[in-house]
Tab-separated table of C-alpha atoms and ligand atoms in Angstrom:
chain	number	residue	atom	x	y	z
A	452	MET	CA	-94.667	-3.717	-130.612
A	453	GLU	CA	-92.493	-4.069	-127.470
A	454	THR	CA	-93.808	-6.231	-124.729
A	455	VAL	CA	-93.403	-5.764	-121.146
A	456	GLU	CA	-93.430	-8.411	-118.417
A	457	ARG	CA	-96.070	-7.885	-115.864
A	458	ARG	CA	-95.468	-8.059	-112.171
A	459	LYS	CA	-97.136	-10.713	-110.755
A	460	ALA	CA	-98.853	-9.666	-107.893
A	461	ARG	CA	-100.860	-12.101	-105.444
A	462	GLU	CA	-104.309	-12.703	-106.658
A	463	VAL	CA	-107.337	-10.956	-104.880
A	464	ARG	CA	-110.892	-11.286	-105.341
A	465	ILE	CA	-113.129	-8.358	-105.131
A	466	GLY	CA	-116.799	-9.603	-105.652
A	467	SER	CA	-116.893	-10.806	-109.272
A	468	VAL	CA	-113.713	-8.939	-110.370
A	469	ARG	CA	-110.224	-10.536	-109.871
A	470	ILE	CA	-106.946	-8.201	-109.727
A	471	GLY	CA	-103.390	-9.265	-109.596
A	472	GLY	CA	-101.710	-12.131	-111.102
A	473	ASN	CA	-102.737	-11.976	-115.054
A	474	HIS	CA	-106.013	-10.342	-114.452
A	475	PRO	CA	-106.782	-7.238	-116.513
A	476	ILE	CA	-105.833	-4.196	-114.877
A	477	ALA	CA	-109.276	-2.901	-113.246
A	478	VAL	CA	-110.652	0.634	-113.745
A	479	GLN	CA	-112.252	2.016	-110.704
A	480	SER	CA	-113.875	5.277	-109.594
A	481	MET	CA	-115.467	6.870	-106.460
A	482	THR	CA	-118.839	8.616	-106.107
A	483	THR	CA	-118.762	12.212	-105.232
A	484	THR	CA	-122.209	12.066	-103.386
A	485	ARG	CA	-122.912	12.007	-99.581
A	486	THR	CA	-123.370	8.063	-99.554
A	487	GLU	CA	-126.424	8.364	-97.253
A	488	ASP	CA	-128.294	10.223	-100.097
A	489	VAL	CA	-129.196	6.697	-101.740
A	490	ASP	CA	-131.026	8.174	-104.821
A	491	ALA	CA	-128.169	10.656	-105.697
A	492	THR	CA	-125.327	8.075	-105.224
A	493	LEU	CA	-127.245	5.343	-107.043
A	494	LYS	CA	-127.793	7.822	-110.048
A	495	GLU	CA	-123.844	8.488	-109.950
A	496	ILE	CA	-123.270	4.752	-109.715
A	497	HIS	CA	-125.342	4.149	-112.467
A	498	GLU	CA	-123.648	6.762	-114.768
A	499	LEU	CA	-120.317	5.297	-113.945
A	500	GLU	CA	-121.496	1.591	-114.902
A	501	GLU	CA	-123.099	2.841	-117.979
A	502	ALA	CA	-119.431	4.234	-118.832
A	503	GLY	CA	-117.842	0.753	-117.881
A	504	VAL	CA	-116.558	1.188	-114.590
A	505	GLU	CA	-115.404	-2.156	-112.970
A	506	MET	CA	-115.352	-1.303	-109.235
A	507	ILE	CA	-117.047	1.635	-107.293
A	508	ARG	CA	-116.063	3.143	-103.969
A	509	VAL	CA	-118.000	5.326	-101.550
A	510	ALA	CA	-117.102	7.018	-98.581
A	511	VAL	CA	-118.492	5.933	-95.486
A	512	PRO	CA	-117.869	8.383	-92.845
A	513	PHE	CA	-120.814	8.150	-90.662
A	514	GLU	CA	-123.349	5.269	-89.500
A	515	LYS	CA	-126.020	6.529	-91.720
A	516	SER	CA	-123.810	6.004	-94.614
A	517	ALA	CA	-122.866	2.619	-93.551
A	518	ARG	CA	-126.613	1.896	-93.157
A	519	ALA	CA	-127.247	3.234	-96.797
A	520	LEU	CA	-124.961	0.362	-98.215
A	521	VAL	CA	-127.424	-2.286	-98.115
A	522	GLU	CA	-129.927	-0.566	-100.390
A	523	ILE	CA	-127.125	0.907	-102.821
A	524	LYS	CA	-125.385	-2.820	-102.903
A	525	ALA	CA	-128.557	-4.095	-103.831
A	526	GLN	CA	-129.081	-1.938	-106.945
A	527	MET	CA	-125.775	-1.916	-108.594
A	528	ARG	CA	-123.908	-4.202	-111.092
A	529	VAL	CA	-120.258	-3.830	-110.164
A	530	PRO	CA	-118.364	-4.617	-106.796
A	531	LEU	CA	-118.838	-2.031	-104.228
A	532	ILE	CA	-115.859	-0.519	-102.043
A	533	ALA	CA	-116.187	1.312	-98.705
A	534	ASP	CA	-113.936	3.834	-97.723
A	535	ILE	CA	-112.986	3.935	-94.064
A	536	HIS	CA	-111.037	6.150	-91.992
A	537	PHE	CA	-110.365	5.258	-88.369
A	538	ASP	CA	-113.702	4.008	-87.327
A	539	SER	CA	-113.711	0.117	-87.055
A	540	ARG	CA	-117.526	0.172	-86.563
A	541	MET	CA	-118.184	1.381	-89.924
A	542	ALA	CA	-115.919	-1.394	-91.239
A	543	LEU	CA	-118.053	-3.855	-89.539
A	544	LEU	CA	-121.276	-2.029	-90.560
A	545	ALA	CA	-120.058	-1.986	-94.354
A	546	MET	CA	-119.029	-5.786	-94.502
A	547	GLU	CA	-122.803	-6.672	-93.026
A	548	ALA	CA	-124.084	-4.404	-95.685
A	549	GLY	CA	-122.401	-6.736	-98.158
A	550	VAL	CA	-119.699	-4.437	-99.517
A	551	ASP	CA	-117.046	-6.294	-101.568
A	552	LYS	CA	-113.801	-4.873	-100.292
A	553	ILE	CA	-112.856	-2.120	-97.793
A	554	ARG	CA	-110.320	0.623	-97.823
A	555	LEU	CA	-108.923	0.896	-94.430
A	556	ASN	CA	-105.315	1.446	-92.750
A	557	PRO	CA	-105.578	-0.958	-89.566
A	558	GLY	CA	-102.762	0.912	-87.835
A	559	ASN	CA	-105.211	3.960	-87.769
A	560	ILE	CA	-107.573	1.873	-85.389
A	561	SER	CA	-106.765	2.570	-81.638
A	562	GLN	CA	-107.330	-0.973	-80.381
A	563	ARG	CA	-105.739	-4.107	-81.246
A	564	LYS	CA	-109.042	-5.963	-80.274
A	565	ARG	CA	-111.178	-3.667	-82.742
A	566	VAL	CA	-108.565	-4.673	-85.647
A	567	GLU	CA	-108.877	-8.266	-84.820
A	568	ARG	CA	-112.842	-7.928	-85.012
A	569	VAL	CA	-112.521	-6.302	-88.381
A	570	VAL	CA	-110.114	-8.707	-89.792
A	571	ALA	CA	-112.044	-11.741	-88.588
A	572	LEU	CA	-115.213	-10.617	-90.335
A	573	ALA	CA	-113.171	-9.777	-93.352
A	574	LYS	CA	-111.855	-13.158	-93.442
A	575	GLU	CA	-115.035	-14.798	-92.911
A	576	ARG	CA	-116.761	-13.211	-95.851
A	577	GLY	CA	-113.828	-13.278	-98.197
A	578	ILE	CA	-113.614	-9.326	-98.167
A	579	PRO	CA	-110.136	-7.957	-99.078
A	580	ILE	CA	-108.770	-4.900	-97.550
A	581	ARG	CA	-106.741	-2.032	-99.229
A	582	ILE	CA	-104.150	-0.184	-97.546
A	583	GLY	CA	-104.360	3.472	-98.634
A	584	VAL	CA	-101.123	5.397	-97.833
A	585	ASN	CA	-101.292	9.042	-99.016
A	586	SER	CA	-98.414	11.328	-98.928
A	587	GLY	CA	-100.472	14.047	-97.091
A	588	SER	CA	-101.232	11.475	-94.043
A	589	VAL	CA	-98.086	9.581	-93.557
A	590	GLU	CA	-97.661	9.120	-89.782
A	591	LYS	CA	-95.766	11.190	-87.572
A	592	GLU	CA	-93.267	8.384	-86.807
A	593	PHE	CA	-92.145	8.137	-90.552
A	594	LEU	CA	-92.286	11.786	-91.046
A	595	GLU	CA	-89.516	11.831	-88.275
A	596	ARG	CA	-87.699	8.780	-89.477
A	597	PHE	CA	-87.391	10.163	-93.101
A	598	GLY	CA	-87.661	13.968	-92.702
A	599	ARG	CA	-90.465	14.228	-95.054
A	600	PRO	CA	-93.379	12.140	-96.582
A	601	SER	CA	-90.604	10.648	-98.980
A	602	PRO	CA	-91.392	7.646	-101.108
A	603	GLU	CA	-89.533	5.383	-98.578
A	604	ALA	CA	-91.791	6.990	-95.657
A	605	MET	CA	-94.758	6.092	-97.496
A	606	VAL	CA	-93.662	2.481	-98.341
A	607	GLU	CA	-92.630	1.799	-94.810
A	608	SER	CA	-95.959	3.266	-93.515
A	609	ALA	CA	-97.704	0.927	-95.794
A	610	LEU	CA	-95.670	-2.014	-94.680
A	611	LYS	CA	-96.584	-1.235	-91.005
A	612	HIS	CA	-100.102	-1.684	-92.153
A	613	VAL	CA	-99.613	-4.725	-93.995
A	614	ARG	CA	-97.708	-6.429	-91.108
A	615	ILE	CA	-100.617	-5.846	-88.783
A	616	LEU	CA	-103.021	-7.809	-91.431
A	617	GLU	CA	-100.231	-10.476	-91.828
A	618	ASP	CA	-99.871	-11.225	-88.302
A	619	LEU	CA	-103.449	-12.096	-88.166
A	620	ASP	CA	-103.105	-14.255	-90.995
A	621	PHE	CA	-104.711	-12.024	-93.323
A	622	TYR	CA	-103.309	-11.611	-96.966
A	623	ASP	CA	-106.288	-10.305	-99.409
A	624	ILE	CA	-104.346	-7.058	-99.205
A	625	VAL	CA	-104.395	-4.434	-101.937
A	626	VAL	CA	-101.961	-1.179	-101.384
A	627	SER	CA	-101.969	2.041	-102.835
A	628	LEU	CA	-99.555	4.764	-102.493
A	629	LYS	CA	-100.916	7.925	-103.721
A	630	SER	CA	-99.373	11.508	-103.963
A	631	THR	CA	-99.968	14.715	-105.949
A	632	ASP	CA	-96.263	14.692	-106.716
A	633	THR	CA	-96.062	12.355	-109.942
A	634	LEU	CA	-92.296	11.537	-109.211
A	635	ALA	CA	-93.074	10.546	-105.379
A	636	ALA	CA	-95.827	8.252	-106.423
A	637	LEU	CA	-93.916	6.757	-109.138
A	638	ARG	CA	-91.035	5.956	-106.881
A	639	ALA	CA	-93.164	4.604	-103.917
A	640	TYR	CA	-94.926	2.360	-106.005
A	641	ARG	CA	-91.782	0.926	-107.695
A	642	LEU	CA	-90.372	0.625	-104.237
A	643	ALA	CA	-93.460	-1.156	-103.237
A	644	ALA	CA	-93.539	-3.488	-106.157
A	645	GLN	CA	-90.005	-4.787	-105.018
A	646	ARG	CA	-90.980	-5.046	-101.337
A	647	MET	CA	-94.504	-6.629	-101.004
A	648	PRO	CA	-96.202	-9.215	-103.189
A	649	TYR	CA	-99.879	-7.405	-103.158
A	650	PRO	CA	-101.488	-5.887	-105.975
A	651	LEU	CA	-101.282	-2.213	-106.405
A	652	HIS	CA	-104.017	0.305	-106.720
A	653	LEU	CA	-102.484	3.079	-108.919
A	654	GLY	CA	-103.175	6.787	-108.524
A	655	ILE	CA	-102.015	10.271	-108.452
A	656	THR	CA	-104.081	11.751	-106.085
A	657	GLU	CA	-105.822	15.048	-106.516
A	658	ALA	CA	-104.696	15.349	-110.126
A	659	GLY	CA	-106.818	18.230	-111.047
A	660	LYS	CA	-109.655	19.089	-113.412
A	661	PRO	CA	-110.434	17.155	-116.415
A	662	GLY	CA	-108.240	18.066	-118.942
A	663	TYR	CA	-104.746	18.754	-117.044
A	664	GLY	CA	-105.920	16.119	-114.354
A	665	GLU	CA	-105.921	13.094	-116.971
A	666	LEU	CA	-102.485	14.307	-118.383
A	667	LYS	CA	-100.891	14.399	-114.958
A	668	SER	CA	-102.435	11.185	-113.965
A	669	ALA	CA	-101.001	9.635	-117.242
A	670	ALA	CA	-97.569	11.265	-116.510
A	671	GLY	CA	-97.419	9.632	-113.057
A	672	LEU	CA	-99.013	6.382	-114.053
A	673	GLY	CA	-97.674	5.867	-117.387
A	674	GLY	CA	-94.348	4.939	-116.405
A	675	LEU	CA	-95.322	2.391	-113.835
A	676	LEU	CA	-97.790	1.062	-116.208
A	677	LEU	CA	-94.827	0.466	-118.830
A	678	ASP	CA	-92.913	-1.161	-116.253
A	679	GLY	CA	-95.680	-3.726	-115.871
A	680	ILE	CA	-96.638	-2.386	-112.676
A	681	GLY	CA	-100.324	-1.733	-111.422
A	682	ASP	CA	-103.583	-3.973	-110.912
A	683	THR	CA	-106.236	-1.428	-110.627
A	684	ILE	CA	-106.314	2.183	-111.487
A	685	ARG	CA	-108.245	5.212	-110.463
A	686	VAL	CA	-107.776	8.631	-112.257
A	687	SER	CA	-108.773	11.239	-109.415
A	688	LEU	CA	-110.473	14.347	-111.160
A	689	SER	CA	-112.027	17.537	-109.796
A	690	GLY	CA	-115.205	17.131	-112.048
A	691	PRO	CA	-117.736	14.646	-112.717
A	692	SER	CA	-116.409	11.001	-111.757
A	693	VAL	CA	-117.604	9.671	-114.931
A	694	HIS	CA	-114.440	11.177	-116.709
A	695	GLU	CA	-112.439	9.239	-114.469
A	696	VAL	CA	-113.340	5.941	-116.178
A	697	LYS	CA	-112.596	7.206	-119.792
A	698	ALA	CA	-109.571	8.701	-118.689
A	699	GLY	CA	-108.587	5.079	-116.815
A	700	PHE	CA	-109.281	3.006	-120.035
A	701	ASP	CA	-107.436	5.542	-122.081
A	702	ILE	CA	-104.259	5.611	-120.064
A	703	LEU	CA	-104.487	1.623	-120.202
A	704	GLN	CA	-104.833	1.791	-123.767
A	705	ALA	CA	-102.128	4.246	-124.609
A	706	THR	CA	-99.665	2.354	-122.569
A	707	GLY	CA	-100.910	-0.676	-124.190
A	708	ARG	CA	-101.781	-2.631	-121.026
A	709	ARG	CA	-105.275	-2.937	-122.042
A	710	VAL	CA	-106.193	-2.238	-125.518
A	711	LEU	CA	-109.957	-2.513	-125.776
A	712	GLU	CA	-110.753	-0.587	-128.597
A	713	PRO	CA	-109.294	0.324	-131.917
A	714	GLU	CA	-106.625	2.614	-131.884
A	715	VAL	CA	-105.842	4.894	-134.986
A	716	VAL	CA	-102.241	6.077	-135.081
A	717	ALA	CA	-101.685	9.102	-137.579
A	718	CYS	CA	-98.860	11.262	-138.327
A	719	PRO	CA	-99.095	14.939	-137.662
A	720	THR	CA	-98.165	15.595	-141.250
A	721	CYS	CA	-95.578	18.119	-142.313
A	722	GLY	CA	-94.211	19.550	-145.617
A	723	ARG	CA	-93.478	16.045	-147.174
A	724	ILE	CA	-97.241	15.275	-146.842
A	725	GLU	CA	-98.461	13.411	-150.068
A	726	ILE	CA	-102.152	12.936	-149.454
A	727	ASP	CA	-105.121	14.674	-147.838
A	728	LEU	CA	-104.524	12.885	-144.482
A	729	PHE	CA	-106.683	14.551	-141.929
A	730	PRO	CA	-110.075	13.945	-143.246
A	731	LEU	CA	-109.088	10.305	-144.172
A	732	VAL	CA	-108.170	10.120	-140.713
A	733	GLU	CA	-111.230	11.342	-139.444
A	734	LYS	CA	-113.272	8.919	-141.634
A	735	ILE	CA	-111.334	6.049	-140.741
A	736	GLU	CA	-111.558	6.965	-137.030
A	737	ALA	CA	-115.275	7.189	-137.291
A	738	PHE	CA	-115.279	3.671	-138.997
A	739	ALA	CA	-113.048	2.032	-136.359
A	740	LYS	CA	-115.331	3.492	-133.616
A	741	GLY	CA	-118.331	1.620	-135.314
A	742	LEU	CA	-116.433	-1.605	-134.732
A	743	GLY	CA	-116.832	-1.522	-131.109
A	744	LYS	CA	-114.643	-3.279	-128.648
A	745	ARG	CA	-112.204	-4.585	-131.182
A	746	PRO	CA	-108.497	-4.101	-130.268
A	747	ILE	CA	-107.134	-3.363	-133.558
A	748	ARG	CA	-104.204	-0.778	-134.398
A	749	ILE	CA	-104.574	1.058	-137.875
A	750	SER	CA	-101.881	3.540	-138.953
A	751	VAL	CA	-102.311	6.308	-141.337
A	752	LEU	CA	-99.436	8.183	-142.391
A	753	GLY	CA	-98.816	10.844	-145.108
A	754	CYS	CA	-95.827	10.016	-147.030
A	755	PRO	CA	-93.362	7.397	-147.867
A	756	VAL	CA	-90.700	8.713	-145.665
A	757	ASN	CA	-91.746	7.160	-142.298
A	758	GLY	CA	-94.892	5.811	-143.602
A	759	PRO	CA	-93.938	2.322	-144.604
A	760	GLY	CA	-91.935	1.708	-141.454
A	761	GLU	CA	-94.578	2.837	-139.148
A	762	ALA	CA	-97.363	1.106	-141.310
A	763	ARG	CA	-95.459	-2.208	-140.635
A	764	GLU	CA	-95.824	-1.723	-136.720
A	765	ALA	CA	-99.667	-1.808	-137.270
A	766	ASP	CA	-102.375	-4.516	-137.755
A	767	ILE	CA	-103.488	-2.414	-140.882
A	768	GLY	CA	-101.363	0.431	-142.063
A	769	LEU	CA	-101.795	2.960	-144.796
A	770	ALA	CA	-98.670	4.884	-146.266
A	771	GLY	CA	-99.289	7.635	-148.534
A	772	GLY	CA	-97.272	8.164	-151.782
A	773	ARG	CA	-97.758	10.515	-154.664
A	774	GLY	CA	-101.586	10.404	-155.396
A	775	VAL	CA	-101.429	6.630	-154.329
A	776	GLY	CA	-101.543	4.574	-150.979
A	777	TYR	CA	-99.728	1.429	-149.967
A	778	ILE	CA	-101.670	-0.745	-147.462
A	779	TYR	CA	-99.900	-3.332	-145.097
A	780	ARG	CA	-101.011	-5.897	-143.058
A	781	ARG	CA	-98.876	-6.700	-140.351
A	782	GLY	CA	-95.885	-5.507	-142.078
A	783	VAL	CA	-96.445	-6.995	-145.440
A	784	GLN	CA	-97.646	-4.858	-148.241
A	785	VAL	CA	-100.992	-6.197	-149.402
A	786	ARG	CA	-102.124	-3.287	-151.805
A	787	LYS	CA	-101.451	-0.313	-153.773
A	788	VAL	CA	-104.372	1.753	-154.569
A	789	GLU	CA	-105.112	5.304	-156.169
A	790	GLU	CA	-105.653	8.058	-153.512
A	791	ASP	CA	-109.497	8.189	-154.354
A	792	GLU	CA	-109.773	4.462	-153.400
A	793	MET	CA	-107.574	4.384	-150.207
A	794	LEU	CA	-110.474	5.023	-147.817
A	795	GLU	CA	-112.446	2.146	-149.155
A	796	ALA	CA	-109.480	0.046	-149.276
A	797	VAL	CA	-108.504	0.459	-145.693
A	798	LYS	CA	-111.941	-0.311	-144.701
A	799	GLU	CA	-111.829	-3.464	-146.624
A	800	GLU	CA	-108.722	-4.865	-145.214
A	801	ILE	CA	-109.554	-3.927	-141.651
A	802	VAL	CA	-112.893	-5.917	-142.241
A	803	LYS	CA	-110.810	-8.833	-143.527
A	804	PHE	CA	-108.460	-8.688	-141.030
A	805	LEU	CA	-111.173	-8.823	-138.175
A	806	GLU	CA	-113.185	-11.474	-140.047
A	807	GLU	CA	-110.267	-13.576	-140.579
A	808	GLY	CA	-109.963	-13.651	-136.847
A	809	ALA	CA	-106.161	-12.666	-136.651
A	810	GLU	CA	-104.716	-12.289	-133.239
A	811	VAL	CA	-104.804	-8.620	-133.018
A	812	GLY	CA	-101.906	-6.839	-131.021
B	1784	LIG	S1	-95.161	10.427	-142.148
B	1784	LIG	FE1	-94.382	11.896	-143.786
B	1784	LIG	S2	-95.891	13.446	-143.813
B	1784	LIG	FE2	-96.267	12.282	-141.882
B	1784	LIG	S3	-95.201	13.657	-140.491
B	1784	LIG	FE3	-93.887	11.758	-141.074
B	1784	LIG	S4	-92.546	12.684	-142.694
B	1784	LIG	FE4	-94.366	14.225	-142.537
């Protein structure tokens, strides 16, 4: 398989999770409840944790939302992020409540003194700050300079906020440049990757409902991830937040950035098909699922045309022939079996491969 050199961003610690450097790209989500409704917020948080989320962000628009954070933080496992706009008091309250990261654009806070206070507390507690620029809220000065919320305008806006923090000797920074326009987001992140050393939080904002929203996110973020860009990801869906978690991991798996589960690659079949493929794929998938979080790649192909070549790319591959199946392990044919023995033979080879502790790829 092809590999890509990952952009090496500065390492930032968010509670128990580290991003940047060589750390895994973390999957995060955001609650949809009113944060001050502690029971509802915790219910959603626990669902997200159950789904495997690695960080959770909550909106902190009011003092009552900030005051709820102590109780929320005490009853959750993953790092908590407070999303704050404009109001430095909310940032101070959230940090005092023990959040692990805040999302705040310092350029939106009216007085320098207030920014200094926020940064001093963040520094003292080792809390990073995410600067989140959105194409819909690029400041007037950049809209005037660039004529529209272009990728350049978004990156210049982010750099303005970054410089405020850097001037205060603060470098635990994460940056996001979200847009609902996939190409704008792609270009903005690529530009930011060249112009700043900080980890990038990837997202396509307001991607839509589950289904199309996941595809749109994958379309926008796939190019970046395949370029080695991105340190944490959030898929924004108009639906239950728990879908965002699976979507995030699926996008990382599909781009090969973070392969956590068995992947079964199967051909779509065509007129050259030699074996009864779909039921076989289903059974192999069910078997692979039962293996848990094992990053093994299995390919199942219907005929000898592309079969052997593709099967060679997998950890374990099966290529169908007339009434027979050829089984490959990392490109080497290891068995030839009758069609009715294929399923068992593939399962055996998978188990053997995992037991022998081969480094899966
Ligand atoms: S592997 Fe063979 S059967 Fe499957 S789609 Fe390709 S040519 Fe058709």
